[in-house]
mmCIF file of C-alpha atoms (C1' of nucleotides) in Angstrom:
data_model
loop_
_atom_site.group_PDB
_atom_site.id
_atom_site.type_symbol
_atom_site.label_atom_id
_atom_site.label_comp_id
_atom_site.label_asym_id
_atom_site.label_seq_id
_atom_site.Cartn_x
_atom_site.Cartn_y
_atom_site.Cartn_z
ATOM 1 C CA UNK W 534 -33.001 -17.930 -35.025
ATOM 2 C CA UNK W 535 -30.855 -18.137 -31.549
ATOM 3 C CA UNK W 536 -27.476 -16.713 -30.912
ATOM 4 C CA UNK W 537 -25.019 -16.015 -28.436
ATOM 5 C CA UNK W 538 -24.170 -12.907 -26.487
ATOM 6 C CA UNK W 539 -21.115 -12.221 -28.811
ATOM 7 C CA UNK W 540 -23.374 -12.446 -31.928
ATOM 8 C CA UNK W 541 -26.386 -10.237 -30.837
ATOM 9 C CA UNK W 542 -23.625 -7.730 -29.722
ATOM 10 C CA UNK W 543 -22.205 -7.777 -33.356
ATOM 11 C CA UNK W 544 -25.582 -7.482 -34.921
ATOM 12 C CA UNK W 545 -26.247 -4.353 -32.794
ATOM 13 C CA UNK W 546 -23.032 -2.558 -33.516
ATOM 14 C CA UNK W 547 -21.951 -3.248 -29.702
ATOM 15 C CA UNK W 548 -20.162 -5.089 -27.169
ATOM 16 C CA UNK W 549 -20.943 -8.273 -25.119
ATOM 17 C CA UNK W 550 -20.103 -6.041 -22.013
ATOM 18 C CA UNK W 551 -22.684 -3.881 -23.226
ATOM 19 C CA UNK W 552 -25.367 -6.637 -23.198
ATOM 20 C CA UNK W 553 -24.329 -7.674 -19.892
ATOM 21 C CA UNK W 554 -24.570 -4.430 -18.539
ATOM 22 C CA UNK W 555 -28.157 -3.761 -19.704
ATOM 23 C CA UNK W 556 -29.154 -7.291 -18.219
ATOM 24 C CA UNK W 557 -27.579 -6.150 -14.775
ATOM 25 C CA UNK W 558 -29.625 -2.879 -15.030
ATOM 26 C CA UNK W 559 -32.920 -5.296 -15.803
ATOM 27 C CA UNK W 560 -33.305 -3.995 -19.507
ATOM 28 C CA UNK W 561 -32.422 -7.121 -21.445
ATOM 29 C CA UNK W 562 -34.161 -10.753 -20.161
ATOM 30 C CA UNK W 563 -31.061 -12.912 -20.053
ATOM 31 C CA UNK W 564 -32.308 -16.624 -20.753
ATOM 32 C CA UNK W 565 -29.749 -19.268 -20.566
ATOM 33 C CA UNK W 566 -29.025 -22.597 -22.221
ATOM 34 C CA UNK W 567 -27.767 -25.480 -20.379
ATOM 35 C CA UNK W 568 -24.342 -24.649 -19.934
ATOM 36 C CA UNK W 569 -25.072 -21.453 -18.726
ATOM 37 C CA UNK W 570 -24.542 -19.282 -21.945
ATOM 38 C CA UNK W 571 -27.176 -16.557 -22.346
ATOM 39 C CA UNK W 572 -29.052 -17.001 -25.664
ATOM 40 C CA UNK W 573 -31.074 -14.295 -27.671
ATOM 41 C CA UNK W 574 -33.864 -14.289 -30.504
ATOM 42 C CA UNK W 575 -34.760 -11.709 -32.882
ATOM 43 C CA UNK W 576 -37.150 -10.143 -30.422
ATOM 44 C CA UNK W 577 -33.989 -9.238 -28.247
ATOM 45 C CA UNK W 578 -32.324 -7.780 -31.157
ATOM 46 C CA UNK W 579 -35.348 -5.412 -31.464
ATOM 47 C CA UNK W 580 -35.327 -4.557 -28.082
ATOM 48 C CA UNK W 581 -31.706 -3.961 -28.184
ATOM 49 C CA UNK W 582 -32.049 -1.914 -31.447
ATOM 50 C CA UNK W 583 -34.688 0.150 -29.802
ATOM 51 C CA UNK W 584 -32.280 0.635 -26.837
ATOM 52 C CA UNK W 585 -29.259 1.918 -29.229
ATOM 53 C CA UNK W 586 -31.320 3.898 -31.219
ATOM 54 C CA UNK W 587 -32.466 5.933 -27.906
ATOM 55 C CA UNK W 588 -29.057 6.000 -26.805
ATOM 56 C CA UNK W 589 -27.802 7.656 -29.739
ATOM 57 C CA UNK W 590 -30.357 10.043 -29.315
ATOM 58 C CA UNK W 591 -28.699 10.691 -26.147
ATOM 59 C CA UNK W 592 -31.264 9.119 -23.532
ATOM 60 C CA UNK W 593 -30.101 7.810 -20.460
ATOM 61 C CA UNK W 594 -30.619 3.985 -20.040
ATOM 62 C CA UNK W 595 -33.181 4.648 -17.584
ATOM 63 C CA UNK W 596 -35.326 6.670 -20.169
ATOM 64 C CA UNK W 597 -35.403 3.466 -22.560
ATOM 65 C CA UNK W 598 -36.946 1.558 -20.114
ATOM 66 C CA UNK W 599 -40.650 2.148 -21.058
ATOM 67 C CA UNK W 600 -39.740 1.601 -24.629
ATOM 68 C CA UNK W 601 -38.345 -1.614 -23.600
ATOM 69 C CA UNK W 602 -41.180 -2.522 -21.264
ATOM 70 C CA UNK W 603 -43.629 -1.906 -24.134
ATOM 71 C CA UNK W 604 -42.141 -4.000 -26.784
ATOM 72 C CA UNK W 605 -41.921 -6.869 -24.028
ATOM 73 C CA UNK W 606 -45.833 -6.350 -23.247
ATOM 74 C CA UNK W 607 -45.911 -7.358 -26.743
ATOM 75 C CA UNK W 608 -46.677 -3.970 -28.463
ATOM 76 C CA UNK W 609 -45.612 -3.611 -32.092
ATOM 77 C CA UNK W 610 -43.254 -0.352 -31.266
ATOM 78 C CA UNK W 611 -41.300 0.572 -27.907
ATOM 79 C CA UNK W 612 -43.233 3.848 -28.482
ATOM 80 C CA UNK W 613 -46.865 2.289 -28.915
ATOM 81 C CA UNK W 614 -47.340 3.156 -25.013
ATOM 82 C CA UNK W 615 -48.102 6.235 -23.110
ATOM 83 C CA UNK W 616 -45.163 6.000 -21.081
ATOM 84 C CA UNK W 617 -42.758 6.068 -23.782
ATOM 85 C CA UNK W 618 -44.752 9.068 -25.174
ATOM 86 C CA UNK W 619 -43.985 10.839 -22.199
ATOM 87 C CA UNK W 620 -40.569 10.151 -22.177
ATOM 88 C CA UNK W 621 -40.420 11.817 -25.843
ATOM 89 C CA UNK W 622 -42.067 14.701 -24.693
ATOM 90 C CA UNK W 623 -39.792 15.243 -21.756
ATOM 91 C CA UNK W 624 -36.898 14.999 -23.915
ATOM 92 C CA UNK W 625 -38.115 17.437 -26.225
ATOM 93 C CA UNK W 626 -38.556 19.934 -23.376
ATOM 94 C CA UNK W 627 -34.909 18.932 -22.200
ATOM 95 C CA UNK W 628 -33.497 19.311 -25.567
ATOM 96 C CA UNK W 629 -35.329 22.953 -26.268
ATOM 97 C CA UNK W 630 -33.781 24.122 -22.999
ATOM 98 C CA UNK W 631 -30.605 22.880 -23.733
ATOM 99 C CA UNK W 632 -30.500 24.188 -27.233
ATOM 100 C CA UNK W 633 -31.397 27.277 -25.914
ATOM 101 C CA UNK W 634 -28.677 27.488 -23.476
ATOM 102 C CA UNK W 635 -26.440 26.655 -25.665
ATOM 103 C CA UNK W 636 -27.275 29.173 -28.384
ATOM 104 C CA UNK W 637 -27.074 31.845 -25.695
ATOM 105 C CA UNK W 638 -23.660 30.589 -24.937
ATOM 106 C CA UNK W 639 -22.675 30.639 -28.418
ATOM 107 C CA UNK W 640 -23.804 34.231 -28.721
ATOM 108 C CA UNK W 641 -21.907 35.262 -25.858
ATOM 109 C CA UNK W 642 -18.419 33.665 -26.788
ATOM 110 C CA UNK W 643 -19.073 35.063 -30.234
ATOM 111 C CA UNK W 644 -19.458 38.210 -28.882
ATOM 112 C CA UNK W 645 -16.255 37.888 -26.132
ATOM 113 C CA UNK W 646 -14.204 36.722 -29.327
ATOM 114 C CA UNK W 647 -15.487 39.729 -31.654
ATOM 115 C CA UNK W 648 -14.496 41.885 -28.619
ATOM 116 C CA UNK W 649 -11.321 40.577 -27.979
ATOM 117 C CA UNK W 650 -10.362 40.711 -31.669
ATOM 118 C CA UNK W 651 -11.328 44.161 -31.921
ATOM 119 C CA UNK W 652 -9.123 45.065 -29.098
ATOM 120 C CA UNK W 653 -6.202 43.397 -30.645
ATOM 121 C CA UNK W 654 -6.532 45.115 -33.724
ATOM 122 C CA UNK W 655 -6.654 48.862 -31.931
ATOM 123 C CA UNK W 656 -3.330 47.385 -30.526
ATOM 124 C CA UNK W 657 -1.887 46.698 -33.562
ATOM 125 C CA UNK W 658 -2.968 49.679 -35.056
ATOM 126 C CA UNK W 659 -1.577 51.862 -32.480
ATOM 127 C CA UNK W 660 1.422 49.965 -32.749
ATOM 128 C CA UNK W 661 1.837 50.477 -36.516
ATOM 129 C CA UNK W 662 1.073 54.268 -36.276
ATOM 130 C CA UNK W 663 4.546 56.078 -36.228
ATOM 131 C CA UNK W 664 3.294 58.598 -33.370
ATOM 132 C CA UNK W 665 3.264 55.741 -31.268
ATOM 133 C CA UNK W 666 0.164 53.978 -29.351
ATOM 134 C CA UNK W 667 -1.223 55.338 -26.057
ATOM 135 C CA UNK W 668 0.659 54.273 -23.127
ATOM 136 C CA UNK W 669 -1.743 51.448 -22.249
ATOM 137 C CA UNK W 670 0.526 49.802 -20.099
ATOM 138 C CA UNK W 671 -0.257 46.617 -22.101
ATOM 139 C CA UNK W 672 1.991 43.699 -21.850
ATOM 140 C CA UNK W 673 3.828 45.528 -19.390
ATOM 141 C CA UNK W 674 6.183 44.711 -16.311
ATOM 142 C CA UNK W 675 6.190 41.104 -15.218
ATOM 143 C CA UNK W 676 7.514 38.620 -17.998
ATOM 144 C CA UNK W 677 6.265 35.154 -17.800
ATOM 145 C CA UNK T 1163 -6.076 43.272 0.200
ATOM 146 C CA UNK T 1164 -5.373 40.133 1.042
ATOM 147 C CA UNK T 1165 -7.558 37.153 2.011
ATOM 148 C CA UNK T 1166 -7.794 33.687 2.789
ATOM 149 C CA UNK T 1167 -9.157 30.914 0.900
ATOM 150 C CA UNK T 1168 -12.686 30.641 2.464
ATOM 151 C CA UNK T 1169 -13.333 34.387 1.609
ATOM 152 C CA UNK T 1170 -12.078 34.148 -2.002
ATOM 153 C CA UNK T 1171 -14.198 31.172 -2.594
ATOM 154 C CA UNK T 1172 -17.453 33.123 -1.256
ATOM 155 C CA UNK T 1173 -16.671 36.193 -3.178
ATOM 156 C CA UNK T 1174 -16.309 34.321 -6.295
ATOM 157 C CA UNK T 1175 -19.542 32.180 -5.265
ATOM 158 C CA UNK T 1176 -17.550 28.721 -4.934
ATOM 159 C CA UNK T 1177 -16.180 26.660 -2.277
ATOM 160 C CA UNK T 1178 -12.694 26.393 -0.829
ATOM 161 C CA UNK T 1179 -12.723 22.789 -1.888
ATOM 162 C CA UNK T 1180 -13.038 23.985 -5.636
ATOM 163 C CA UNK T 1181 -10.203 26.458 -5.192
ATOM 164 C CA UNK T 1182 -7.855 23.925 -3.910
ATOM 165 C CA UNK T 1183 -8.652 21.742 -6.756
ATOM 166 C CA UNK T 1184 -7.917 24.683 -9.331
ATOM 167 C CA UNK T 1185 -4.491 24.809 -7.255
ATOM 168 C CA UNK T 1186 -3.924 21.186 -7.886
ATOM 169 C CA UNK T 1187 -4.421 21.295 -11.415
ATOM 170 C CA UNK T 1188 -1.862 24.376 -11.345
ATOM 171 C CA UNK T 1189 -4.542 27.059 -12.177
ATOM 172 C CA UNK T 1190 -4.383 29.227 -8.985
ATOM 173 C CA UNK T 1191 -1.178 30.062 -7.725
ATOM 174 C CA UNK T 1192 -1.145 29.583 -3.773
ATOM 175 C CA UNK T 1193 1.215 31.395 -1.863
ATOM 176 C CA UNK T 1194 1.112 30.883 1.484
ATOM 177 C CA UNK T 1195 1.543 33.005 4.781
ATOM 178 C CA UNK T 1196 3.591 31.980 7.892
ATOM 179 C CA UNK T 1197 1.233 29.667 9.309
ATOM 180 C CA UNK T 1198 0.630 27.513 5.832
ATOM 181 C CA UNK T 1199 -2.330 29.345 5.184
ATOM 182 C CA UNK T 1200 -3.012 30.238 1.378
ATOM 183 C CA UNK T 1201 -3.340 33.899 0.750
ATOM 184 C CA UNK T 1202 -4.901 35.686 -2.200
ATOM 185 C CA UNK T 1203 -5.415 38.993 -3.450
ATOM 186 C CA UNK T 1204 -7.715 40.874 -6.018
ATOM 187 C CA UNK T 1205 -5.638 39.700 -9.100
ATOM 188 C CA UNK T 1206 -6.577 35.955 -8.002
ATOM 189 C CA UNK T 1207 -10.275 36.877 -7.688
ATOM 190 C CA UNK T 1208 -10.047 38.283 -11.231
ATOM 191 C CA UNK T 1209 -8.407 35.145 -12.170
ATOM 192 C CA UNK T 1210 -10.871 33.088 -10.415
ATOM 193 C CA UNK T 1211 -13.821 34.916 -11.875
ATOM 194 C CA UNK T 1212 -12.335 34.363 -15.397
ATOM 195 C CA UNK T 1213 -12.253 30.636 -14.588
ATOM 196 C CA UNK T 1214 -15.809 30.541 -13.461
ATOM 197 C CA UNK T 1215 -17.138 32.582 -16.353
ATOM 198 C CA UNK T 1216 -15.657 30.282 -18.761
ATOM 199 C CA UNK T 1217 -16.675 27.107 -16.657
ATOM 200 C CA UNK T 1218 -20.340 28.780 -16.585
ATOM 201 C CA UNK T 1219 -20.120 28.566 -20.627
ATOM 202 C CA UNK T 1220 -19.474 24.903 -20.381
ATOM 203 C CA UNK T 1221 -15.451 24.934 -21.187
ATOM 204 C CA UNK T 1222 -13.348 22.479 -19.521
ATOM 205 C CA UNK T 1223 -10.963 23.428 -16.822
ATOM 206 C CA UNK T 1224 -8.238 22.888 -19.274
ATOM 207 C CA UNK T 1225 -9.809 25.372 -21.788
ATOM 208 C CA UNK T 1226 -9.785 28.079 -19.222
ATOM 209 C CA UNK T 1227 -5.669 27.638 -18.813
ATOM 210 C CA UNK T 1228 -4.732 30.073 -21.627
ATOM 211 C CA UNK T 1229 -7.075 32.620 -20.129
ATOM 212 C CA UNK T 1230 -5.457 32.320 -17.041
ATOM 213 C CA UNK T 1231 -2.081 32.168 -18.073
ATOM 214 C CA UNK T 1232 -2.694 35.314 -20.371
ATOM 215 C CA UNK T 1233 -3.687 37.403 -17.040
ATOM 216 C CA UNK T 1234 -0.890 36.141 -15.013
ATOM 217 C CA UNK T 1235 1.336 37.350 -17.888
ATOM 218 C CA UNK T 1236 0.159 40.824 -17.017
ATOM 219 C CA UNK T 1237 -2.310 41.041 -19.913
ATOM 220 C CA UNK T 1238 -5.554 43.420 -19.306
ATOM 221 C CA UNK T 1239 -8.101 40.589 -20.067
ATOM 222 C CA UNK T 1240 -7.850 36.789 -20.160
ATOM 223 C CA UNK T 1241 -8.619 36.596 -23.646
ATOM 224 C CA UNK T 1242 -5.939 39.442 -24.666
ATOM 225 C CA UNK T 1243 -3.667 36.553 -26.037
ATOM 226 C CA UNK T 1244 -3.782 34.551 -29.296
ATOM 227 C CA UNK T 1245 -4.079 31.290 -27.350
ATOM 228 C CA UNK T 1246 -7.269 32.328 -25.722
ATOM 229 C CA UNK T 1247 -8.822 33.563 -28.881
ATOM 230 C CA UNK T 1248 -8.018 30.149 -30.571
ATOM 231 C CA UNK T 1249 -9.790 28.615 -27.572
ATOM 232 C CA UNK T 1250 -12.817 30.819 -28.442
ATOM 233 C CA UNK T 1251 -12.981 29.622 -31.834
ATOM 234 C CA UNK T 1252 -13.032 26.115 -31.037
ATOM 235 C CA UNK T 1253 -15.374 26.453 -28.587
ATOM 236 C CA UNK T 1254 -17.670 28.251 -31.034
ATOM 237 C CA UNK T 1255 -17.040 25.310 -33.671
ATOM 238 C CA UNK T 1256 -17.975 22.609 -30.799
ATOM 239 C CA UNK T 1257 -21.228 24.788 -30.302
ATOM 240 C CA UNK T 1258 -22.257 24.764 -33.936
ATOM 241 C CA UNK T 1259 -21.567 20.976 -34.315
ATOM 242 C CA UNK T 1260 -23.369 20.251 -31.046
ATOM 243 C CA UNK T 1261 -26.267 22.591 -31.347
ATOM 244 C CA UNK T 1262 -26.672 20.954 -35.160
ATOM 245 C CA UNK T 1263 -26.953 17.577 -33.566
ATOM 246 C CA UNK T 1264 -29.190 18.619 -31.034
ATOM 247 C CA UNK T 1265 -31.465 20.137 -33.517
ATOM 248 C CA UNK T 1266 -31.216 17.061 -35.798
ATOM 249 C CA UNK T 1267 -31.998 14.843 -32.830
ATOM 250 C CA UNK T 1268 -34.902 16.841 -31.734
ATOM 251 C CA UNK T 1269 -36.164 16.624 -35.181
ATOM 252 C CA UNK T 1270 -36.267 13.414 -35.000
ATOM 253 C CA UNK T 1271 -37.592 12.714 -31.524
ATOM 254 C CA UNK T 1272 -40.194 15.081 -32.658
ATOM 255 C CA UNK T 1273 -41.015 13.067 -35.885
ATOM 256 C CA UNK T 1274 -40.893 9.783 -33.793
ATOM 257 C CA UNK T 1275 -43.274 11.446 -31.259
ATOM 258 C CA UNK T 1276 -45.828 12.448 -34.090
ATOM 259 C CA UNK T 1277 -45.688 9.377 -35.394
ATOM 260 C CA UNK T 1278 -46.409 7.421 -32.570
ATOM 261 C CA UNK T 1279 -49.052 9.526 -31.491
ATOM 262 C CA UNK T 1280 -50.930 9.211 -35.034
ATOM 263 C CA UNK T 1281 -50.854 5.325 -34.638
ATOM 264 C CA UNK T 1282 -52.373 5.582 -31.222
ATOM 265 C CA UNK T 1283 -55.058 7.922 -32.600
ATOM 266 C CA UNK T 1284 -55.980 5.668 -35.587
ATOM 267 C CA UNK T 1285 -55.926 2.569 -32.907
ATOM 268 C CA UNK T 1286 -58.536 4.890 -30.986
ATOM 269 C CA UNK T 1287 -60.514 5.449 -33.982
ATOM 270 C CA UNK T 1288 -60.657 1.888 -34.908
ATOM 271 C CA UNK T 1289 -61.607 0.869 -31.474
ATOM 272 C CA UNK T 1290 -64.462 3.503 -31.542
ATOM 273 C CA UNK T 1291 -65.659 2.231 -34.913
ATOM 274 C CA UNK T 1292 -68.518 -0.077 -34.531
ATOM 275 C CA UNK T 1293 -67.753 -2.067 -37.100
ATOM 276 C CA UNK T 1294 -64.675 -3.043 -35.091
ATOM 277 C CA UNK T 1295 -60.891 -2.549 -35.958
ATOM 278 C CA UNK T 1296 -58.697 -4.540 -38.149
ATOM 279 C CA UNK T 1297 -57.369 -7.378 -36.018
ATOM 280 C CA UNK T 1298 -53.725 -5.826 -36.069
ATOM 281 C CA UNK T 1299 -52.813 -8.320 -32.810
ATOM 282 C CA UNK T 1300 -51.837 -5.063 -31.074
ATOM 283 C CA UNK T 1301 -51.647 -5.669 -27.154
ATOM 284 C CA UNK T 1302 -52.127 -9.668 -28.034
ATOM 285 C CA UNK T 1303 -51.015 -12.549 -26.539
ATOM 286 C CA UNK T 1304 -48.203 -12.278 -24.015
ATOM 287 C CA UNK T 1305 -48.810 -10.372 -20.981
ATOM 288 C CA UNK T 1306 -46.311 -8.556 -18.979
ATOM 289 C "C1'" DT K 77 -4.750 -33.964 -26.862
ATOM 290 C "C1'" DG K 78 -3.823 -29.789 -27.153
ATOM 291 C "C1'" DT K 79 -5.145 -25.081 -29.045
ATOM 292 C "C1'" DT K 80 -8.058 -21.657 -30.229
ATOM 293 C "C1'" DG K 81 -12.431 -18.919 -29.267
ATOM 294 C "C1'" DC K 82 -15.994 -18.288 -27.692
ATOM 295 C "C1'" DC K 83 -18.519 -17.759 -22.819
ATOM 296 C "C1'" DC K 84 -19.145 -17.171 -17.614
ATOM 297 C "C1'" DT K 85 -18.322 -14.021 -12.935
ATOM 298 C "C1'" DG K 86 -16.339 -10.699 -10.302
ATOM 299 C "C1'" DA K 87 -14.309 -6.906 -9.654
ATOM 300 C "C1'" DC K 88 -11.517 -2.764 -10.525
ATOM 301 C "C1'" DG K 89 -10.609 1.603 -14.019
ATOM 302 C "C1'" DT K 90 -12.228 5.816 -16.553
ATOM 303 C "C1'" DC K 91 -13.545 10.522 -16.944
ATOM 304 C "C1'" DG K 92 -14.422 15.728 -14.646
ATOM 305 C "C1'" DG K 93 -15.220 18.345 -11.015
ATOM 306 C "C1'" DC K 94 -15.746 18.563 -7.489
ATOM 307 C "C1'" DG K 95 -18.446 16.686 -2.306
ATOM 308 C "C1'" DT K 96 -17.441 14.941 2.061
ATOM 309 C "C1'" DC K 97 -15.369 13.052 5.716
ATOM 310 C "C1'" DA K 98 -11.243 12.185 9.032
ATOM 311 C "C1'" DA K 99 -7.697 14.069 11.681
ATOM 312 C "C1'" DG K 100 -5.376 17.507 13.443
ATOM 313 C "C1'" DG K 101 -3.200 22.703 13.518
ATOM 314 C "C1'" DA K 102 -4.086 27.777 13.873
ATOM 315 C "C1'" DT K 103 -6.669 31.904 15.523
ATOM 316 C "C1'" DT K 104 -9.954 34.510 17.356
ATOM 317 C "C1'" DA K 105 -13.785 35.502 20.741
ATOM 318 C "C1'" DC K 106 -15.624 34.849 25.471
ATOM 319 C "C1'" DG Z 18 -9.250 27.840 29.271
ATOM 320 C "C1'" DT Z 19 -11.903 26.224 25.992
ATOM 321 C "C1'" DA Z 20 -15.211 26.327 22.385
ATOM 322 C "C1'" DA Z 21 -16.073 28.066 17.765
ATOM 323 C "C1'" DT Z 22 -14.434 28.933 13.272
ATOM 324 C "C1'" DC Z 23 -11.514 28.961 10.293
ATOM 325 C "C1'" DC Z 24 -7.362 26.592 7.896
ATOM 326 C "C1'" DT Z 25 -4.312 22.056 6.466
ATOM 327 C "C1'" DT Z 26 -3.669 17.433 3.706
ATOM 328 C "C1'" DG Z 27 -5.107 13.036 2.395
ATOM 329 C "C1'" DA Z 28 -8.233 10.073 0.691
ATOM 330 C "C1'" DC Z 29 -12.426 8.031 -0.628
ATOM 331 C "C1'" DG Z 30 -17.492 8.829 -2.940
ATOM 332 C "C1'" DC Z 31 -20.433 10.033 -6.832
ATOM 333 C "C1'" DC Z 32 -22.393 9.619 -11.219
ATOM 334 C "C1'" DG Z 33 -22.937 6.886 -16.011
ATOM 335 C "C1'" DA Z 34 -21.944 3.594 -19.239
ATOM 336 C "C1'" DC Z 35 -19.275 1.148 -20.036
ATOM 337 C "C1'" DG Z 36 -13.673 -0.998 -20.609
ATOM 338 C "C1'" DT Z 37 -10.661 -4.306 -19.492
ATOM 339 C "C1'" DC Z 38 -8.314 -7.704 -16.572
ATOM 340 C "C1'" DA Z 39 -8.333 -12.161 -13.899
ATOM 341 C "C1'" DG Z 40 -9.263 -16.562 -13.513
ATOM 342 C "C1'" DG Z 41 -11.579 -20.174 -15.268
ATOM 343 C "C1'" DG Z 42 -15.242 -23.353 -18.218
ATOM 344 C "C1'" DC Z 43 -17.187 -25.080 -22.512
ATOM 345 C "C1'" DA Z 44 -17.112 -26.548 -27.484
ATOM 346 C "C1'" DA Z 45 -14.896 -27.679 -31.642
ATOM 347 C "C1'" DC Z 46 -11.178 -28.777 -34.674
ATOM 348 C "C1'" DA Z 47 -6.632 -31.105 -35.965
#
DNA sequence: TGTTGCCCTGACGTCGGCGTCAAGGATTAC
DNA sequence: GTAATCCTTGACGCCGACGTCAGGGCAACA
């Protein structure tokens, strides 16, 4: 029922270094045995898995804090508390904004690509025409 | 027609520090006048604006290099070269993946939020019922 | 008794794209 | 002359979430 840092890390798919880091940030408790080793139980594993899940979603460590505190307060789930729900909502808003921006960028880059490809095709077509292309000065003068 | 670093920076909406950084990365040429000052012309401004535009799109500095080299080779646009088009295409793929991931995360977070809100509503309803809620041990035992 | 394997703390390294400060030279304005 | 504003190089700071190394302790097994 108890385990040391290496085992907990392995069971959560992370590293001991990461757990020490979380502890330094005040997220993971850190009880000790007589010899100074950290010791953890199943509740810590649940805590840690909550953190990792949120991290995988792209939450900052700080944003996982309400969830952790909620669990530590004895609630059944990390998102049983209002503060956690607030983080969810804030994150949803952030995601909506970000996704919108990325879609906008995607559209612009796509348009630029289409334009540039078209320009190249026009050049290629010109070059293929026996009459010769307009002297557009493209690729002119200075070599590399 | 010629300008110093501060003016170029201002005209591109950035800072002298940024231009020196670009130069250190080999992106911006860096001719010098007799007193050691950097000097730039309109072509450098175009170069710089190309870089900035791509940066605003979220391109890494390294990803702007083909565009810069294309312009420096004398092409009319930074995206007149195949290497630039390749960067466009790669970026589009990256964006598609990223947007997809973010949408997936958004859906999951949204679902979690809905679930957690529902759980809270159920609890509230239970608490409101005169007969009393199921003793779910919620909020039980250990205080902070 | 040695070797292996886990654990500890402390501290520096990483990545990108600069910001910011220090210490000094050049140019221009008054 | 000197103050103000530009410019130069060099170098450290920042952010987040750790990775990695150094130097040493504890435990178990041969």
